XYZ file of C-alpha atoms in Angstrom:
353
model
C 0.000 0.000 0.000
C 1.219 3.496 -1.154
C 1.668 5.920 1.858
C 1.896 10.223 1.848
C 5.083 10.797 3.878
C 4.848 14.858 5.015
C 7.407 16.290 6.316
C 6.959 19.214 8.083
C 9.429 21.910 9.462
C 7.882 24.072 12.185
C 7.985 28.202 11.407
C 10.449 30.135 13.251
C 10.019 32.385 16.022
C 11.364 35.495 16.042
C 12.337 36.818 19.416
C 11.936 40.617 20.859
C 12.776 42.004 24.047
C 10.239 44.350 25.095
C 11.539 45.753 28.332
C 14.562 44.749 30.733
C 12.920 41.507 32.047
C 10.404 40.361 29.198
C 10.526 39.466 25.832
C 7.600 39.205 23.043
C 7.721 36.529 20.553
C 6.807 37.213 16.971
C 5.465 34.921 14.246
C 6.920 34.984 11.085
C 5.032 36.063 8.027
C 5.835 33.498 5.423
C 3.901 30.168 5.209
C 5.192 26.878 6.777
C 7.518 25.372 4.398
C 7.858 22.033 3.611
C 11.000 19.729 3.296
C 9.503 16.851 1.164
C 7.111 15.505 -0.273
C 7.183 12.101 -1.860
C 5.237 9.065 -2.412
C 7.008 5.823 -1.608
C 5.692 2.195 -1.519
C 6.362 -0.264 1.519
C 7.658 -2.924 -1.182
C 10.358 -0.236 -2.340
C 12.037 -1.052 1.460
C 13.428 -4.146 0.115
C 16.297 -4.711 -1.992
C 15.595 -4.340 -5.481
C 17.483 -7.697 -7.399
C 18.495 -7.099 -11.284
C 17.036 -10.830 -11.778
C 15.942 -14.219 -9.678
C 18.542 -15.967 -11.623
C 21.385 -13.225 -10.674
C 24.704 -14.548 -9.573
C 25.657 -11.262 -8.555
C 23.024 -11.006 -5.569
C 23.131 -15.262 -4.365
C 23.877 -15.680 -1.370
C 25.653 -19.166 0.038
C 24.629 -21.072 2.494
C 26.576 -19.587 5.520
C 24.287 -16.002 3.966
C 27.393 -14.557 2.488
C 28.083 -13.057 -1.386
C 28.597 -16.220 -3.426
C 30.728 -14.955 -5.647
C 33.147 -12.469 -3.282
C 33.529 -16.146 -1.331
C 34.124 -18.344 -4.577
C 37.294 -15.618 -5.354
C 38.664 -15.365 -2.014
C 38.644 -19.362 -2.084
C 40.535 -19.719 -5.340
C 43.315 -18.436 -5.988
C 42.675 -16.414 -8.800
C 45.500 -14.971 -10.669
C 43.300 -15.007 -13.754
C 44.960 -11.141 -15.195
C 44.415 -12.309 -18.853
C 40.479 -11.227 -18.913
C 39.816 -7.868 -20.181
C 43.286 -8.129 -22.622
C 42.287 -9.957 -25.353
C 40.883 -8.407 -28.552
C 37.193 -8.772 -28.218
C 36.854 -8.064 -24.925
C 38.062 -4.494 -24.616
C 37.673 -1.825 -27.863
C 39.946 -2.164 -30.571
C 41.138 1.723 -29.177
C 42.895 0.191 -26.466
C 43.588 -3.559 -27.205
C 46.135 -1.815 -30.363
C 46.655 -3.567 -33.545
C 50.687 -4.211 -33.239
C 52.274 -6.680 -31.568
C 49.635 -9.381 -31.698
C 46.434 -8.313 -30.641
C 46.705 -9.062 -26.792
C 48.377 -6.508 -24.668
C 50.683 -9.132 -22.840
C 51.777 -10.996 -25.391
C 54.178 -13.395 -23.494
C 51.198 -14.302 -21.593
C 50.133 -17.322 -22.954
C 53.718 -18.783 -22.927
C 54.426 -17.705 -19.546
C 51.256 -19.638 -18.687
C 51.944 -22.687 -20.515
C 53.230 -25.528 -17.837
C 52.746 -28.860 -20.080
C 55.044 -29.965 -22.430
C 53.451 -31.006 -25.795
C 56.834 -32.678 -26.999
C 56.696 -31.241 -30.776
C 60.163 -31.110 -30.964
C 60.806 -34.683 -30.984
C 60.850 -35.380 -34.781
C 62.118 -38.309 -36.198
C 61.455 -42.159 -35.704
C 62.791 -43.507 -32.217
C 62.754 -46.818 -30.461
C 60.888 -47.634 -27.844
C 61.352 -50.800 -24.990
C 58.587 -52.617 -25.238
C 59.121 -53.746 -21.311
C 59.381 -49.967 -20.663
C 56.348 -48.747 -22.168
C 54.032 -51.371 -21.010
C 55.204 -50.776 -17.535
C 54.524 -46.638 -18.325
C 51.343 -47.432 -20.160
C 49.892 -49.443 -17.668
C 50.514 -47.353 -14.930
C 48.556 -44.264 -16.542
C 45.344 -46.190 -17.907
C 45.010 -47.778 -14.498
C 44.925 -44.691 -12.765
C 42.608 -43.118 -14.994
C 40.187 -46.519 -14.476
C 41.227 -46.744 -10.625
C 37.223 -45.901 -9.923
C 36.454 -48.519 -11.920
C 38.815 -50.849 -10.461
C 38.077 -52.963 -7.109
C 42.195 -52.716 -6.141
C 44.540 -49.914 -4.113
C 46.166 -48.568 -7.345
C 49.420 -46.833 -6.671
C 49.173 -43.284 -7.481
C 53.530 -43.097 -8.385
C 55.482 -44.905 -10.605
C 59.366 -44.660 -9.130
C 61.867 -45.121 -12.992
C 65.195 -45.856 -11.144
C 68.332 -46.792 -12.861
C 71.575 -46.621 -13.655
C 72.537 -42.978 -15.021
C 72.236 -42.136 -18.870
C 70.129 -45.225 -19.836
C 66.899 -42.953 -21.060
C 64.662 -43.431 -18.370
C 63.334 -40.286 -18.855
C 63.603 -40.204 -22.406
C 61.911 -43.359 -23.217
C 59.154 -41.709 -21.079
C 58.866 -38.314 -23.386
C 58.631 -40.997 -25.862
C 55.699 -42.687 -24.682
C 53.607 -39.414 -23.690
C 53.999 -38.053 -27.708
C 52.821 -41.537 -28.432
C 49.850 -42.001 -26.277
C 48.949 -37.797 -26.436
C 49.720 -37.478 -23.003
C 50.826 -33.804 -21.889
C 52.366 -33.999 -19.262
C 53.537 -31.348 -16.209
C 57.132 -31.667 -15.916
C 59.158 -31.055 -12.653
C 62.964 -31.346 -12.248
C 64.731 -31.826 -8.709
C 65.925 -28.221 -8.684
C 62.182 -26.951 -7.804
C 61.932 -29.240 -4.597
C 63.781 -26.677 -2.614
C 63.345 -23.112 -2.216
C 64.335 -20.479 0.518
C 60.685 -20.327 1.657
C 59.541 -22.783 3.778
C 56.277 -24.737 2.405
C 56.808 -23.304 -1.370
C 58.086 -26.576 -3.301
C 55.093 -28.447 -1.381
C 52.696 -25.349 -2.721
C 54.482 -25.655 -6.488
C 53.746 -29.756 -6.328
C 49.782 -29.297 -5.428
C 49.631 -26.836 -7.924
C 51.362 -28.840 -10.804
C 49.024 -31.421 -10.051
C 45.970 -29.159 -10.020
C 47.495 -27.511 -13.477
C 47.584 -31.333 -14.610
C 43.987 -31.898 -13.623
C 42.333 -28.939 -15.493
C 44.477 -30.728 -18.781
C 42.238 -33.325 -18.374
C 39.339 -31.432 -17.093
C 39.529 -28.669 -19.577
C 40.874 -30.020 -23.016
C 40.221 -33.813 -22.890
C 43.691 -35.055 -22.489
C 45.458 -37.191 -20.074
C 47.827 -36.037 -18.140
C 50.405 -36.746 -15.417
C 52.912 -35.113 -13.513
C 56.464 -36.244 -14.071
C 59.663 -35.358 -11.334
C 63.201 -35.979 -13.018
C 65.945 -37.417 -11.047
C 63.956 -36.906 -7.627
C 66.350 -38.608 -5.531
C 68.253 -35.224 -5.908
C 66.189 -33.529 -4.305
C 64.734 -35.909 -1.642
C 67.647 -38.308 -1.426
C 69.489 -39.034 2.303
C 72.950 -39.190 1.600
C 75.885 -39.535 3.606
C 76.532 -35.738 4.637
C 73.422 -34.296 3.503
C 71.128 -32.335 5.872
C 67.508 -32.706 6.186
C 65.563 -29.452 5.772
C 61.876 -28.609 6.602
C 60.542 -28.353 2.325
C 62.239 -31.886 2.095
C 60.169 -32.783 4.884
C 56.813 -30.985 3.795
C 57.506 -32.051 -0.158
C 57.483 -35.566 0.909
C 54.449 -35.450 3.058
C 52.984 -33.427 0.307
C 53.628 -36.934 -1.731
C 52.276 -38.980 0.674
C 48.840 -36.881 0.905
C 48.450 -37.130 -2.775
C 48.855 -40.931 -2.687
C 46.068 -41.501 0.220
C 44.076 -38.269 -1.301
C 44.270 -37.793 -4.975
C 40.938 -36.110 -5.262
C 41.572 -33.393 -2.235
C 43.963 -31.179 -3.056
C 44.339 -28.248 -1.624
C 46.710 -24.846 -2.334
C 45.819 -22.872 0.564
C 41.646 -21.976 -0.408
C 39.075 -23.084 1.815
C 37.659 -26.074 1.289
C 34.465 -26.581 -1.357
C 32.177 -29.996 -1.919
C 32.600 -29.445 -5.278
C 36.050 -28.644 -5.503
C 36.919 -32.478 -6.340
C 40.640 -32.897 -8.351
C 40.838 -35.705 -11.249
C 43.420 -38.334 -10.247
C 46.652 -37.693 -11.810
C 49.269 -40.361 -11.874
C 52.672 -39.101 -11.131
C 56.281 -40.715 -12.738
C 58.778 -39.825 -10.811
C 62.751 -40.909 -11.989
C 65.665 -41.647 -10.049
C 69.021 -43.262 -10.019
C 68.729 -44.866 -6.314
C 65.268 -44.744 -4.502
C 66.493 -46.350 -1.843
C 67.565 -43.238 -0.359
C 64.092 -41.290 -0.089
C 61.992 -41.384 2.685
C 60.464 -44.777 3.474
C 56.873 -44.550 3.588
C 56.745 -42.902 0.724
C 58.372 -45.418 -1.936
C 56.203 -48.207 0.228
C 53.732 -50.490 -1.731
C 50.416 -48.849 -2.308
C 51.825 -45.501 -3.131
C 54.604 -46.205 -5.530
C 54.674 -48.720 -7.601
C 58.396 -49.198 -8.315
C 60.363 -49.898 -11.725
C 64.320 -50.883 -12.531
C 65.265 -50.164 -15.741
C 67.818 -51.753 -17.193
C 68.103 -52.490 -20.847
C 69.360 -55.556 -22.390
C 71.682 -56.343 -25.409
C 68.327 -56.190 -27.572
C 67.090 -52.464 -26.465
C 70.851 -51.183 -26.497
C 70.989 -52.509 -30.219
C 67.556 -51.440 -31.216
C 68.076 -47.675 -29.727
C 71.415 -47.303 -31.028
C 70.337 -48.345 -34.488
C 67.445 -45.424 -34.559
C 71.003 -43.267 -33.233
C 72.866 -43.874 -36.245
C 69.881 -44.635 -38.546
C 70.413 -41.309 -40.602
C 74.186 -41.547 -40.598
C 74.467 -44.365 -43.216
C 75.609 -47.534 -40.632
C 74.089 -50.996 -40.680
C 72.814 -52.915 -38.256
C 75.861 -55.818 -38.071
C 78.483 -51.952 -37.939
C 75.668 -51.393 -35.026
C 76.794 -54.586 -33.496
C 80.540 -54.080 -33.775
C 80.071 -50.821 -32.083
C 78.257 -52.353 -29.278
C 80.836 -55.076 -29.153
C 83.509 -52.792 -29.032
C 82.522 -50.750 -25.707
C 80.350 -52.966 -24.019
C 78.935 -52.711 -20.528
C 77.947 -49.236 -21.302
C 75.357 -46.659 -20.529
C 73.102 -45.434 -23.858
C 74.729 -41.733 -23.115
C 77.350 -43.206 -24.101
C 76.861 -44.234 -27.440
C 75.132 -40.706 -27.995
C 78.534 -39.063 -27.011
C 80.253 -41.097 -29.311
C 78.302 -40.334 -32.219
C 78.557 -36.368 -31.452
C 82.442 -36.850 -31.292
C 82.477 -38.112 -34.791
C 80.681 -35.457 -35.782
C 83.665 -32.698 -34.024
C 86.289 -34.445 -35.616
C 84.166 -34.003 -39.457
C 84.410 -30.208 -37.906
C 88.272 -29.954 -36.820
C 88.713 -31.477 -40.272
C 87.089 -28.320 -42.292
């Protein structure tokens, strides 16, 4: 119902003294004057709302902005909205340099490798890549599976044999892109940073799958680098924290968390993780125990060191049985080795011009 709000202001009194003790007060000629007038509705007191479908104005359960709550959960460094061309007018987005205004952005962005760059035709173990294969389909069926699937598969080795190599291999061969991690990044000055950097590679790994239909996995080179107990080595507090970082992602591969509160429907896609090494027997116990990592020694025989050096010198003219002779010659070796040799031949063609 409408309702007449008048508001009133009273006239002023003018005041006159009349003798030493008495004053006379005096009305004021002009009308009474009024401050406003206006016609308002008791259904105007409530909050007008742009729509009943607005996601502007919803309000959560706990009666709080929806939307204020859902960005100071995630960690949104999203800066690349409002660059593009499109978005903003033409005026400011500029028609030089590409037509975003950061245009390093999408580079500096990109964490996966895509592995374009490996051209040519290469040999692959077949021991090694079912061993690789079969640990990334089975942890992309696990909910399908009644079995404990381990969530890391430990490569160890001895040093130069293409563990992680024959792995690249694999992932351009089965479409995989990967997140790739080296042992350097397991350590930082901060305390709790290289745990932070693993949860978000593996969250970075999950929207792959989640966002362009790939698989994914995240892959740590040479970890016993960075993890490894050795004889005069020193413990420090991100070893500590990166390997119970590893150790929540095997018992909790759908809950991960980088510091936002925690959501229902903030739920993570399992991502297997490969993980390479030269000795695994020096990381942390209950980490590299059965259930989390499943663990695998690579060690090719006479047939893979033949095979892969073959593919080496494939373009260089040499035969297989020249293949053999060369294997023959410097046996017992590592397959670094028999790259080395083949770029040596190639200084001495240089020294010679």
């Amino acid at each position: 119902m409408a309702k007449l709000l008048l508001l009133v202001r009273p006239p002023y009194l003018s005041v006159i003294p009349t003798s030493s003790n008495s004053f006379s007060f005096k009305k004021p000629s002009h009308s009474l004057r009024f401050s406003c007038v206006r016609c308002c509705n008791s259904d105007d007191e409530k909050k007008k709302k742009l729509s009943e479908q607005s996601s502007w104005e919803t309000k959560d359960s706990e009666g709080r902005d929806y939307l204020y709550r859902l960005g100071a959960e995630a960690d949104n460094m999203n800066i690349a909205v409002g660059q593009r061309a499109g978005i903003i007018d033409d005026v400011f987005a500029g028609n030089f340099l590409g037509r975003d205004s950061d245009i390093v952005f999408d580079y500096r962005q990109k964490v996966t490798r895509s592995f374009q760059y490996l051209q040519g035709d290469y040999y692959i173990a077949p021991l090694f890549m079912d061993k690789v294969v079969t640990h990334i389909t089975k942890n992309y069926l696990s909910h399908l599976l009644n079995a404990k699937v381990p969530l890391i598969l430990g490569i160890w080795g001895g040093k130069g044999q293409g563990k992680t190599f024959q792995t690249e291999l694999i992932f351009r061969a089965m479409g995989v892109e990967p997140v790739i991690m080296s042992a350097g990044e397991l350590e930082s000055e901060n305390a709790g940073e290289p745990g932070r950097l693993i949860r978000e590679r593996y969250r970075t790994a999950s929207k792959v799958v989640q966002n362009q239909g790939k698989m994914s996995c995240l892959m740590i080179n040479d970890i016993d680098a960075g993890l490894g107990r050795f004889g005069n080595t020193q413990m420090t507090v991100n070893n500590q924290i990166v390997v119970g970082t590893l150790m929540n992602l095997c018992d909790n591969p759908t809950r991960v968390s980088i510091g936002q509160d925690w959501r229902e429907a903030d739920v993570t896609n399992r991502i297997p993780i490969i993980v390479t090494g030269n000795d695994l027997s020096t990381i942390y116990a209950p980490l590299i125990r059965d259930g989390r990592m499943d663990k695998f020694y690579w060690q090719p025989n006479q047939e893979d060191i033949l095979n892969i050096v073959q593919r080496m010198y494939e373009k260089d003219g040499i035969s297989r049985d020249e293949v053999e002779k060369v294997v023959k010659t410097f046996p017992n070796q590592a397959l670094d080795f028999y790259g080395a040799l083949r770029s040596r031949t190639y200084d001495r063609s240089i020294l010679k011009e």
